[in-house]
Coordinates of C-alpha atoms in Angstrom, one line a residue:
Chain W
M102 CA -24.3 -13.0 -7.9
K103 CA -22.6 -11.5 -5.0
T104 CA -24.4 -9.0 -2.7
L105 CA -22.7 -5.6 -2.2
L106 CA -21.1 -6.6 1.0
E107 CA -19.8 -9.8 -0.4
A108 CA -18.4 -8.1 -3.5
I109 CA -16.5 -5.2 -2.0
R110 CA -13.2 -5.4 0.0
P111 CA -13.3 -4.0 3.5
T112 CA -11.2 -0.9 3.8
T113 CA -7.5 -1.2 4.8
F114 CA -6.8 0.3 8.2
I115 CA -3.2 1.3 8.7
E116 CA -1.6 3.0 11.7
A117 CA 1.7 4.2 10.6
Q118 CA 3.9 5.0 13.6
K119 CA 6.4 7.4 11.8
L120 CA 3.6 9.4 10.2
R121 CA 1.8 9.6 13.7
D122 CA 5.1 10.8 15.3
H123 CA 5.7 13.1 12.5
L124 CA 2.3 14.8 12.9
G125 CA 1.9 14.3 16.7
I126 CA -1.7 13.0 16.1
D127 CA -3.5 9.7 16.9
L128 CA -4.0 9.0 13.1
T129 CA -5.4 6.0 11.4
I130 CA -5.5 5.7 7.6
A131 CA -8.6 4.1 5.9
S132 CA -7.1 3.2 2.6
E133 CA -9.3 2.3 -0.3
T134 CA -6.3 2.0 -2.6
F135 CA -6.7 -1.8 -2.4
Q136 CA -10.4 -1.8 -3.1
H137 CA -11.4 -3.5 -6.4
T138 CA -10.1 -1.3 -9.3
G139 CA -8.1 0.7 -6.8
S140 CA -10.6 3.2 -5.4
F141 CA -13.8 3.5 -3.3
K142 CA -15.7 4.0 -6.5
F143 CA -16.3 0.3 -6.8
R144 CA -18.5 0.4 -3.8
A145 CA -20.8 2.8 -5.7
A146 CA -20.5 1.2 -9.1
Y147 CA -21.3 -2.2 -8.0
N148 CA -24.3 -1.1 -5.9
L149 CA -25.6 0.7 -8.9
A150 CA -25.0 -2.0 -11.5
L151 CA -26.6 -4.5 -9.1
N152 CA -29.7 -2.6 -8.4
V153 CA -30.8 -0.7 -11.5
P154 CA -33.0 -3.0 -13.7
N155 CA -31.3 -2.0 -17.0
D156 CA -28.9 -4.4 -18.8
E157 CA -26.9 -1.5 -20.2
I158 CA -25.2 1.3 -18.2
L159 CA -23.8 4.5 -19.6
T160 CA -21.5 6.9 -17.8
A161 CA -19.0 9.7 -18.5
S162 CA -15.8 9.3 -16.6
S163 CA -12.1 9.8 -17.4
G164 CA -11.2 8.4 -14.0
N165 CA -11.9 5.9 -11.3
F166 CA -15.7 5.6 -11.6
G167 CA -15.3 4.5 -15.3
Q168 CA -13.0 1.6 -14.4
A169 CA -15.1 0.7 -11.3
L170 CA -18.3 0.7 -13.4
A171 CA -16.7 -1.3 -16.2
Y172 CA -15.5 -4.0 -13.7
A173 CA -18.8 -4.1 -11.7
C174 CA -20.7 -4.5 -15.0
K175 CA -18.3 -7.3 -16.0
L176 CA -19.0 -9.1 -12.7
L177 CA -22.7 -8.7 -13.1
G178 CA -22.9 -9.5 -16.9
K179 CA -24.2 -6.0 -17.9
K180 CA -23.2 -3.9 -20.9
C181 CA -21.2 -0.8 -20.2
T182 CA -20.3 2.3 -22.1
V183 CA -17.9 4.8 -20.8
V184 CA -17.6 8.3 -22.4
M185 CA -14.0 9.5 -22.1
P186 CA -12.2 12.6 -23.5
E187 CA -9.8 11.4 -26.2
T188 CA -7.1 13.1 -24.4
S189 CA -7.4 10.7 -21.4
A190 CA -4.3 8.8 -20.3
K191 CA -3.8 5.6 -22.4
V192 CA -3.4 3.7 -19.2
K193 CA -6.9 4.8 -18.1
I194 CA -8.5 4.0 -21.4
D195 CA -6.8 0.6 -21.4
A196 CA -8.0 -0.1 -18.0
V197 CA -11.6 0.5 -18.9
L198 CA -11.2 -1.6 -22.0
S199 CA -9.6 -4.4 -20.1
Y200 CA -12.8 -4.8 -18.0
G201 CA -14.7 -5.5 -21.2
A202 CA -16.5 -2.0 -21.4
T203 CA -16.9 0.0 -24.5
V204 CA -15.1 3.3 -24.6
D205 CA -16.6 6.1 -26.5
L206 CA -13.7 8.7 -27.1
V207 CA -14.8 12.3 -27.4
D208 CA -13.0 15.2 -29.0
T209 CA -14.2 17.7 -26.4
K210 CA -13.1 20.6 -28.5
V211 CA -15.9 19.5 -31.0
I212 CA -18.6 18.3 -28.7
G213 CA -19.0 18.4 -24.9
R214 CA -19.0 15.3 -22.8
N215 CA -22.6 15.9 -21.6
E216 CA -23.7 16.5 -25.2
R217 CA -22.2 13.3 -26.3
V218 CA -23.7 11.5 -23.4
A219 CA -27.1 12.9 -24.5
Q220 CA -26.5 11.7 -28.0
L221 CA -25.6 8.2 -26.8
A222 CA -28.6 8.0 -24.4
E223 CA -30.8 8.6 -27.2
S224 CA -29.3 5.9 -29.3
M225 CA -29.4 3.6 -26.2
P226 CA -32.9 3.9 -24.9
N227 CA -32.6 0.9 -22.5
A228 CA -29.4 2.3 -20.9
Y229 CA -29.3 3.8 -17.4
F230 CA -27.3 6.9 -17.2
A231 CA -25.0 6.7 -14.1
S232 CA -23.6 9.9 -12.5
A233 CA -20.3 9.2 -10.8
Y234 CA -21.5 10.9 -7.7
D235 CA -25.1 12.3 -7.9
D236 CA -27.1 9.1 -7.7
K237 CA -28.9 7.3 -4.7
Y238 CA -27.2 4.1 -5.5
V239 CA -23.8 5.7 -5.5
V240 CA -24.4 7.3 -2.0
E241 CA -25.9 4.0 -0.8
G242 CA -22.9 2.0 -2.1
N243 CA -20.4 4.5 -0.4
S244 CA -22.3 4.3 2.9
T245 CA -20.7 0.9 3.4
L246 CA -17.5 2.7 4.0
G247 CA -19.2 4.8 6.6
E248 CA -20.4 1.8 8.4
E249 CA -16.9 0.4 8.5
L250 CA -15.6 3.6 9.9
A251 CA -18.4 3.9 12.5
E252 CA -17.3 0.7 14.1
K253 CA -14.0 2.3 15.0
D254 CA -15.2 5.2 17.1
F255 CA -13.1 7.9 15.6
D256 CA -13.5 11.5 16.9
V257 CA -13.0 12.8 13.4
V258 CA -13.1 11.4 9.8
I259 CA -11.7 13.5 7.1
V260 CA -12.8 12.7 3.5
P261 CA -11.7 13.9 0.0
V262 CA -14.6 15.9 -1.6
G263 CA -15.2 16.2 -5.3
G264 CA -18.8 15.8 -6.3
G265 CA -19.7 14.8 -2.7
G266 CA -20.7 11.2 -3.4
L267 CA -18.1 9.7 -1.0
I268 CA -18.6 12.1 1.8
S269 CA -22.4 12.0 1.7
G270 CA -22.1 8.2 1.7
I271 CA -19.9 8.1 4.6
I272 CA -22.2 10.6 6.5
S273 CA -25.2 8.4 5.7
G274 CA -23.3 5.3 6.8
T275 CA -22.1 6.7 10.1
K276 CA -25.3 8.3 11.0
C277 CA -27.4 5.4 10.2
V278 CA -25.6 3.3 12.8
G279 CA -26.1 6.2 15.3
C280 CA -22.4 7.1 15.3
C281 CA -21.5 10.6 16.4
T282 CA -18.1 10.9 14.6
D283 CA -17.4 14.4 13.1
V284 CA -17.1 14.2 9.4
I285 CA -15.0 16.8 7.6
G286 CA -14.5 17.3 3.9
A287 CA -11.1 18.1 2.2
E288 CA -11.2 19.7 -1.2
P289 CA -8.6 21.4 -3.4
L290 CA -8.4 25.2 -2.8
L291 CA -8.3 25.4 -6.5
G292 CA -11.8 23.9 -6.8
N293 CA -13.3 25.0 -3.6
D294 CA -16.9 25.0 -4.6
A295 CA -18.0 22.9 -1.7
A296 CA -16.4 25.2 0.9
R297 CA -18.1 28.2 -0.9
S298 CA -21.4 26.4 -1.1
L299 CA -21.3 25.7 2.7
R300 CA -20.6 29.4 3.4
A301 CA -23.4 30.6 0.9
G302 CA -25.9 28.0 2.1
K303 CA -26.5 27.0 -1.5
I304 CA -24.8 25.1 -4.3
I305 CA -22.1 27.2 -5.8
T306 CA -20.5 26.0 -9.0
N307 CA -17.0 26.2 -10.4
K308 CA -17.0 28.1 -13.7
T309 CA -14.7 25.6 -15.3
E310 CA -13.1 22.4 -14.2
P311 CA -10.6 23.2 -11.7
E312 CA -7.0 22.6 -12.8
T313 CA -5.9 20.8 -9.5
I314 CA -3.6 18.0 -9.4
A315 CA -6.3 16.1 -7.6
D316 CA -8.0 14.9 -10.7
G317 CA -10.8 13.1 -8.9
A318 CA -12.0 16.5 -7.6
R319 CA -12.1 18.3 -10.8
T320 CA -15.8 18.6 -10.5
I321 CA -18.0 21.5 -11.4
S322 CA -20.1 21.4 -8.4
L323 CA -21.6 19.0 -5.7
G324 CA -24.4 16.7 -6.6
N325 CA -28.0 17.7 -6.0
L326 CA -28.6 14.6 -4.0
N327 CA -25.4 15.1 -1.9
W328 CA -25.7 18.7 -1.1
P329 CA -28.5 18.4 1.6
I330 CA -26.7 15.6 3.3
I331 CA -23.4 17.6 3.3
K332 CA -25.2 20.8 4.3
E333 CA -27.0 19.3 7.2
C334 CA -24.3 17.0 8.6
V335 CA -20.7 18.0 7.7
S336 CA -18.7 19.5 10.4
G337 CA -16.6 21.6 7.9
I338 CA -14.8 21.7 4.6
I339 CA -11.0 22.3 4.6
E340 CA -9.5 23.8 1.4
V341 CA -6.2 22.3 0.6
S342 CA -3.4 23.9 -1.4
E343 CA -1.8 22.1 -4.2
E344 CA 1.5 22.0 -2.2
N345 CA -0.1 20.3 0.7
I346 CA -1.8 17.8 -1.6
K347 CA 1.6 16.9 -3.1
Q348 CA 3.3 17.0 0.4
A349 CA 0.7 14.5 1.6
V350 CA 1.3 12.1 -1.2
R351 CA 5.1 12.4 -0.2
L352 CA 4.4 11.7 3.4
Y353 CA 2.4 8.6 2.6
F354 CA 5.3 7.4 0.5
E355 CA 8.0 8.1 3.0
L356 CA 6.4 7.5 6.4
A357 CA 3.6 5.0 5.6
N358 CA 4.7 3.0 2.5
L359 CA 1.4 3.9 1.0
K360 CA 0.9 4.7 -2.7
S361 CA -1.9 7.4 -2.8
E362 CA -3.2 9.3 -5.7
P363 CA -3.3 13.0 -5.3
T364 CA -7.1 13.1 -4.7
G365 CA -6.7 10.4 -2.0
A366 CA -4.2 12.5 -0.2
L367 CA -6.5 15.4 0.2
S368 CA -7.6 14.3 3.7
L369 CA -4.0 14.3 5.0
G370 CA -3.4 17.5 3.1
A371 CA -6.3 19.1 5.2
I372 CA -4.4 18.1 8.4
L373 CA -1.3 19.8 6.9
E374 CA -3.5 23.0 6.5
H375 CA -4.6 22.9 10.1
S376 CA -2.1 20.9 12.1
S377 CA -2.8 22.4 15.4
V378 CA -6.6 21.4 15.4
F379 CA -6.2 17.6 15.5
P380 CA -3.8 16.6 18.3
G381 CA -5.7 14.9 21.2
K382 CA -8.3 13.6 18.9
K383 CA -8.7 10.1 17.4
V384 CA -8.5 11.0 13.7
C385 CA -9.1 9.0 10.5
V386 CA -8.1 10.1 7.1
V387 CA -9.8 8.3 4.2
V388 CA -7.5 7.7 1.2
S389 CA -10.1 7.4 -1.6
G390 CA -7.9 5.8 -4.3
G391 CA -4.3 4.9 -5.3
N392 CA -4.5 5.2 -9.2
V393 CA -1.9 7.7 -10.4
D394 CA 0.2 7.7 -13.4
A395 CA 3.9 6.8 -12.9
D396 CA 5.1 10.1 -14.4
V397 CA 2.9 12.3 -12.1
Y398 CA 4.0 10.2 -9.0
R399 CA 7.6 10.3 -9.8
N400 CA 7.4 14.1 -10.1
I401 CA 5.6 14.3 -6.7
I402 CA 7.9 12.1 -4.7
E403 CA 11.0 13.8 -6.0
N404 CA 13.1 15.0 -3.1
Q405 CA 12.2 18.6 -2.5
D406 CA 15.3 19.4 -0.2
Chain U
M87 CA 4.1 -5.2 28.0
K88 CA 2.5 -6.7 24.9
T89 CA 3.0 -10.2 23.9
L90 CA 4.4 -10.9 20.4
L91 CA 1.0 -11.5 18.9
E92 CA -0.4 -8.4 20.5
A93 CA 2.6 -6.3 19.3
I94 CA 2.5 -7.3 15.6
R95 CA 0.2 -6.2 12.9
P96 CA -1.3 -9.1 10.9
T97 CA -0.1 -9.2 7.4
T98 CA -2.2 -7.4 4.7
F99 CA -3.7 -9.7 2.2
I100 CA -4.3 -8.1 -1.2
E101 CA -6.0 -9.8 -4.2
A102 CA -5.3 -7.3 -7.1
Q103 CA -7.4 -8.3 -10.1
K104 CA -5.4 -6.4 -12.6
L105 CA -2.2 -8.2 -11.5
R106 CA -4.1 -11.5 -11.5
D107 CA -5.3 -10.9 -15.0
H108 CA -1.9 -9.8 -16.3
L109 CA -0.2 -12.9 -14.9
G110 CA -3.2 -15.4 -15.4
I111 CA -2.5 -16.6 -11.9
D112 CA -4.8 -17.0 -8.8
L113 CA -2.5 -14.7 -6.8
T114 CA -2.7 -13.2 -3.4
I115 CA -0.1 -10.8 -1.9
A116 CA 0.8 -11.0 1.6
S117 CA 2.2 -7.6 2.3
E118 CA 4.4 -6.8 5.3
T119 CA 4.9 -3.2 4.0
F120 CA 2.4 -2.0 6.7
Q121 CA 4.0 -4.0 9.5
H122 CA 5.5 -1.8 12.2
T123 CA 8.6 0.0 10.9
G124 CA 7.6 -1.1 7.3
S125 CA 8.8 -4.7 7.1
F126 CA 8.4 -8.2 8.5
K127 CA 11.7 -7.7 10.6
F128 CA 9.6 -6.2 13.4
R129 CA 8.2 -9.7 14.2
A130 CA 11.7 -11.0 14.7
A131 CA 13.0 -8.0 16.5
Y132 CA 10.2 -7.8 18.9
N133 CA 10.3 -11.4 19.7
L134 CA 14.1 -11.2 20.4
A135 CA 13.8 -8.0 22.5
L136 CA 11.0 -9.5 24.5
N137 CA 12.7 -12.8 25.2
V138 CA 16.4 -12.2 25.8
P139 CA 17.1 -11.4 29.4
N140 CA 19.6 -8.6 28.6
D141 CA 18.6 -4.9 28.9
E142 CA 21.0 -4.0 26.1
I143 CA 20.9 -5.3 22.5
L144 CA 23.5 -4.8 19.9
T145 CA 23.1 -5.4 16.1
A146 CA 24.7 -4.6 12.9
S147 CA 22.3 -3.6 10.2
S148 CA 22.0 -0.9 7.5
G149 CA 18.5 -1.8 6.8
N150 CA 15.1 -2.9 8.1
F151 CA 16.4 -5.0 11.1
G152 CA 18.1 -2.0 12.7
Q153 CA 14.9 0.0 12.5
A154 CA 12.7 -2.8 13.7
L155 CA 15.1 -3.7 16.6
A156 CA 15.3 0.0 17.6
Y157 CA 11.5 0.3 17.7
A158 CA 11.1 -3.0 19.5
C159 CA 13.6 -1.9 22.1
K160 CA 11.9 1.5 22.5
L161 CA 8.6 -0.3 23.1
L162 CA 10.2 -2.7 25.6
G163 CA 12.3 0.0 27.4
K164 CA 15.6 -1.6 26.4
K165 CA 18.9 0.0 25.2
C166 CA 19.6 -0.6 21.5
T167 CA 22.9 -0.1 19.6
V168 CA 23.0 -0.4 15.8
V169 CA 26.3 -0.6 13.9
M170 CA 25.8 1.0 10.4
P171 CA 28.3 1.8 7.6
E172 CA 28.8 5.5 7.5
T173 CA 27.8 5.4 3.9
S174 CA 24.3 4.4 4.8
A175 CA 21.5 6.5 3.5
K176 CA 20.8 9.4 5.9
V177 CA 17.1 8.5 5.9
K178 CA 17.9 5.0 7.3
I179 CA 20.2 6.4 10.0
D180 CA 17.7 9.0 10.9
A181 CA 14.9 6.3 11.2
V182 CA 17.0 4.3 13.7
L183 CA 17.8 7.4 15.6
S184 CA 14.1 8.5 15.7
Y185 CA 13.3 5.2 17.6
G186 CA 15.8 6.3 20.3
A187 CA 18.6 3.8 19.4
T188 CA 22.3 4.6 19.4
V189 CA 23.8 4.5 16.0
D190 CA 27.5 3.5 15.7
L191 CA 28.8 4.6 12.3
V192 CA 31.6 2.7 10.9
D193 CA 34.1 3.5 8.1
T194 CA 34.2 0.0 6.5
K195 CA 37.3 0.9 4.7
V196 CA 39.0 1.1 8.0
I197 CA 37.4 -1.5 10.0
G198 CA 35.0 -4.3 9.1
R199 CA 31.4 -4.3 10.5
N200 CA 32.0 -7.6 12.3
E201 CA 35.3 -6.4 13.8
R202 CA 33.6 -3.2 15.1
V203 CA 30.7 -5.3 16.5
A204 CA 33.3 -7.5 18.3
Q205 CA 35.0 -4.2 19.7
L206 CA 31.7 -3.0 20.9
A207 CA 30.6 -6.3 22.3
E208 CA 33.7 -6.3 24.5
S209 CA 33.0 -2.8 25.8
M210 CA 29.3 -3.8 26.4
P211 CA 29.6 -7.1 28.3
N212 CA 25.9 -7.1 29.2
A213 CA 24.6 -6.7 25.7
Y214 CA 23.1 -9.4 23.6
F215 CA 24.3 -9.5 20.1
A216 CA 21.4 -10.0 17.7
S217 CA 21.9 -11.3 14.2
A218 CA 19.4 -10.1 11.8
Y219 CA 18.6 -13.6 10.6
D220 CA 20.5 -16.3 12.3
D221 CA 18.9 -16.4 15.7
K222 CA 16.2 -18.7 17.2
Y223 CA 14.2 -15.8 18.4
V224 CA 14.2 -14.3 14.9
V225 CA 13.1 -17.5 13.4
E226 CA 10.4 -17.9 16.0
G227 CA 9.2 -14.3 15.5
N228 CA 8.9 -14.8 11.8
S229 CA 7.0 -18.1 12.2
T230 CA 3.9 -15.9 13.2
L231 CA 3.7 -15.0 9.5
G232 CA 3.9 -18.6 8.6
E233 CA 0.9 -19.2 10.9
E234 CA -1.1 -16.5 9.2
L235 CA -0.3 -17.9 5.8
A236 CA -1.2 -21.5 6.9
E237 CA -4.7 -20.4 7.6
K238 CA -5.3 -19.5 4.0
D239 CA -4.5 -22.9 2.4
F240 CA -2.4 -21.7 -0.4
D241 CA -0.8 -24.3 -2.8
V242 CA 2.4 -22.3 -3.0
V243 CA 3.9 -19.5 -1.0
I244 CA 6.9 -17.7 -2.4
V245 CA 9.3 -15.8 0.0
P246 CA 12.2 -13.5 -0.5
V247 CA 15.5 -14.9 0.7
G248 CA 18.6 -13.1 2.0
G249 CA 20.0 -14.8 5.1
G250 CA 17.0 -17.1 5.3
G251 CA 15.4 -15.9 8.6
L252 CA 12.1 -15.1 6.9
I253 CA 11.8 -18.3 4.9
S254 CA 12.8 -20.6 7.8
G255 CA 10.3 -18.8 10.0
I256 CA 7.6 -19.2 7.5
I257 CA 8.3 -22.9 7.1
S258 CA 8.4 -23.4 10.9
G259 CA 5.1 -21.6 11.2
T260 CA 3.3 -23.5 8.4
K261 CA 4.7 -26.8 9.3
C262 CA 4.0 -26.4 13.0
V263 CA 0.2 -26.1 12.3
G264 CA 0.4 -29.2 10.0
C265 CA 0.0 -27.2 6.7
C266 CA 1.4 -28.7 3.6
T267 CA 1.8 -25.6 1.4
D268 CA 4.8 -25.6 -0.8
V269 CA 7.3 -22.9 0.2
I270 CA 9.5 -21.6 -2.5
G271 CA 12.4 -19.1 -1.9
A272 CA 13.2 -16.2 -4.3
E273 CA 16.6 -14.7 -4.3
P274 CA 18.6 -12.3 -6.5
L275 CA 20.6 -14.1 -9.3
L276 CA 23.4 -11.8 -8.4
G277 CA 23.5 -13.3 -4.9
N278 CA 22.4 -16.9 -5.4
D279 CA 24.1 -18.5 -2.6
A280 CA 20.9 -20.1 -1.3
A281 CA 20.3 -21.8 -4.7
R282 CA 23.8 -22.9 -4.9
S283 CA 23.8 -24.1 -1.4
L284 CA 20.7 -26.3 -2.1
R285 CA 22.4 -27.7 -5.3
A286 CA 25.5 -28.5 -3.3
G287 CA 23.8 -29.8 -0.1
K288 CA 25.9 -27.5 2.1
I289 CA 26.2 -23.8 2.8
I290 CA 27.9 -22.0 -0.1
T291 CA 28.9 -18.4 0.6
N292 CA 29.1 -15.3 -1.7
K293 CA 32.6 -14.0 -1.9
T294 CA 31.5 -10.5 -1.3
E295 CA 28.2 -8.7 -0.6
P296 CA 26.2 -9.1 -3.9
E297 CA 25.6 -5.9 -5.7
T298 CA 21.9 -6.5 -6.2
I299 CA 19.3 -3.8 -6.0
A300 CA 17.6 -6.0 -3.6
D301 CA 19.5 -4.6 -0.6
G302 CA 17.7 -6.8 1.9
A303 CA 19.3 -9.9 0.2
R304 CA 23.0 -8.6 0.1
T305 CA 23.9 -11.4 2.5
I306 CA 27.0 -13.4 2.4
S307 CA 25.3 -16.7 3.2
L308 CA 22.4 -18.4 4.8
G309 CA 22.3 -18.5 8.6
N310 CA 23.5 -21.7 10.3
L311 CA 20.2 -22.1 12.1
N312 CA 18.2 -21.5 9.0
W313 CA 20.1 -23.9 6.7
P314 CA 18.8 -27.1 8.0
I315 CA 15.2 -25.9 7.9
I316 CA 15.5 -24.7 4.4
K317 CA 17.5 -27.7 3.1
E318 CA 14.9 -30.1 4.6
C319 CA 11.7 -28.3 3.7
V320 CA 12.0 -25.8 1.0
S321 CA 10.4 -26.8 -2.5
G322 CA 13.0 -24.9 -4.4
I323 CA 14.9 -21.6 -4.8
I324 CA 14.3 -19.4 -7.8
E325 CA 16.9 -17.0 -8.9
V326 CA 15.7 -13.6 -10.1
S327 CA 17.3 -11.3 -12.5
E328 CA 17.8 -7.6 -11.6
E329 CA 15.5 -6.7 -14.4
N330 CA 12.7 -9.0 -13.1
I331 CA 13.2 -7.6 -9.5
K332 CA 12.5 -4.1 -11.0
Q333 CA 9.7 -5.2 -13.3
A334 CA 8.0 -6.8 -10.2
V335 CA 8.3 -3.4 -8.3
R336 CA 6.7 -1.7 -11.4
L337 CA 3.9 -4.3 -11.6
Y338 CA 3.0 -3.7 -8.0
F339 CA 3.0 0.1 -8.6
E340 CA 0.9 -0.1 -11.7
L341 CA -1.5 -3.0 -11.1
A342 CA -1.9 -3.3 -7.4
N343 CA -1.1 0.2 -6.0
L344 CA 1.5 -1.4 -3.8
K345 CA 4.7 0.3 -2.8
S346 CA 7.3 -2.5 -2.5
E347 CA 10.9 -2.3 -1.9
P348 CA 13.1 -4.3 -4.4
T349 CA 13.8 -7.2 -1.9
G350 CA 10.0 -7.4 -1.2
A351 CA 9.4 -7.8 -4.9
L352 CA 11.7 -10.8 -5.3
S353 CA 8.8 -13.2 -4.8
L354 CA 6.8 -11.7 -7.8
G355 CA 10.0 -11.6 -9.7
A356 CA 10.3 -15.3 -9.2
I357 CA 6.9 -15.8 -10.9
L358 CA 8.2 -13.6 -13.8
E359 CA 11.1 -16.0 -14.1
H360 CA 8.9 -19.1 -14.4
S361 CA 5.5 -17.7 -15.4
S362 CA 4.3 -21.1 -16.9
V363 CA 4.8 -23.0 -13.6
F364 CA 2.0 -21.2 -11.5
P365 CA -1.3 -21.1 -13.5
G366 CA -3.8 -23.5 -11.8
K367 CA -2.3 -23.0 -8.4
K368 CA -3.3 -20.8 -5.5
V369 CA -0.2 -18.8 -5.1
C370 CA 0.8 -16.3 -2.4
V371 CA 3.7 -14.0 -2.9
V372 CA 5.1 -12.5 0.4
V373 CA 6.2 -8.9 0.1
S374 CA 8.7 -8.6 2.9
G375 CA 8.9 -4.8 3.1
G376 CA 8.2 -1.4 1.5
N377 CA 11.1 0.8 2.6
V378 CA 12.8 2.1 -0.4
D379 CA 14.5 5.5 -1.0
A380 CA 12.4 7.8 -3.2
D381 CA 15.3 8.2 -5.8
V382 CA 15.7 4.4 -6.2
Y383 CA 11.9 4.0 -6.5
R384 CA 11.4 6.9 -9.0
N385 CA 14.2 5.2 -11.2
I386 CA 12.4 1.9 -11.1
I387 CA 9.0 3.1 -11.9
E388 CA 10.1 5.2 -14.8
N389 CA 8.3 4.1 -17.9
Q390 CA 10.2 1.7 -19.8
D391 CA 8.4 1.8 -23.1

């Protein structure tokens, strides 16, 4: 059984000259697109599956956490159940199934995801319910990326924000090795609960799932465990327009040969929002994942001229 | 002034579990898509520009070598002229220009590329004419990738073949450190001069530039310097159909989050041609580059179901 550090792949650092020249910024990409299951979520999922005593783990996820947990459980010989809306893309359902997990499809018009999870939890008394972002094992798993980033002495690290599991992990990881890099969050303007929370000094929730193209950031609010870490240590949250999310995906394609999912491109999108702030600094953008449907991707990279 | 090993980026090794499971092969990707200028050609170009005494370098290239040489010359403070057909994609012309090189556009209906190069060479008596593949500095530069591969103890390495500069470099690099990895070439069936040459025991040329989607392999023949290395040491050349080239690009997109250009996907295409040969072996596929126009890429990744 591999330890967390043995199981994960180190992040892939990419210095793309064309992108640097285009932006006029000393930019490094930290790409988690080649992490196991294609996103940083594997760090969290493996750490969780490794450390909880339960042999069964239950989660609700239509995206990267479901795949990551399914694969982590496969590696660790644990049973995994993933609750997914029945409207989920077939490719995502198939990915979870391919790792040997059970998929519980929910008609969300009939029963909410959380209600279904509660039902299942009752019928699986020995299962651990894993939040995709609000769990100490998740933050701890993601802190491994913070430790990798801390070794590079960046002035600024920009990180996509949904539920806040990644950014609080990165903050924990960088701070715990005494690094003083500024950590900035990047979230969709359409789902700007983290920015509003920071302004209000308390957790503010979105009324409904934000309809952003950044599907990994369609969260209702920051996690309760993540909020104090973010509140205390984050240097700011930048709200990114849908157009700049898509433009960032295009720039990665054209100038860095990098396939990013929209959520992963939030951090570069944040630079596009405030391009005058970053020149002169050594900046790192974290690309959280690369899993995007071909049709969505084709649409985004279509020439806009 | 950086040495060759200081200037190049090490290749990016990727072990994509979904792709491995799909193929049932112990597969590692060696991706040169994040090399400077987006392809392995930078290794060759930098080595050449570093070692020739001339301050001016002339080449003919509509593709990756032109960009790579332009950037290498920029880094080394040398003058660079790239002859390109005037029908070249604007994005490729702009890329060469952006590295500060002079672009000489040729109407190939009026004058052949080689004739134009001869004209220019006459007017630039101090210039070194650089072949994109048939030059000892090119082979020597590419051998650095062979040395990186040799450290990994693969049973088989599969390499895209056009003019043969990459595969002869990789063979030189692996052999010179005493490695006994099998090296297999992968070329488009539509431009299968290397396979035919191997069968004939002498260099066979294509009558015209092959009309394959793998634009980096639209070469007339293997280079004279490369041929003896290939003839003596290659374990085989696999001819890849256009459909399998495209399928390989799609598989990289879907199962490895990797943006590959068609030429770069030849090596995976070779596995698709002979999928029963490789299980049980530790196989490495070299992805030679990632520079592909958005329109071409969109077309390829369009869902084929």
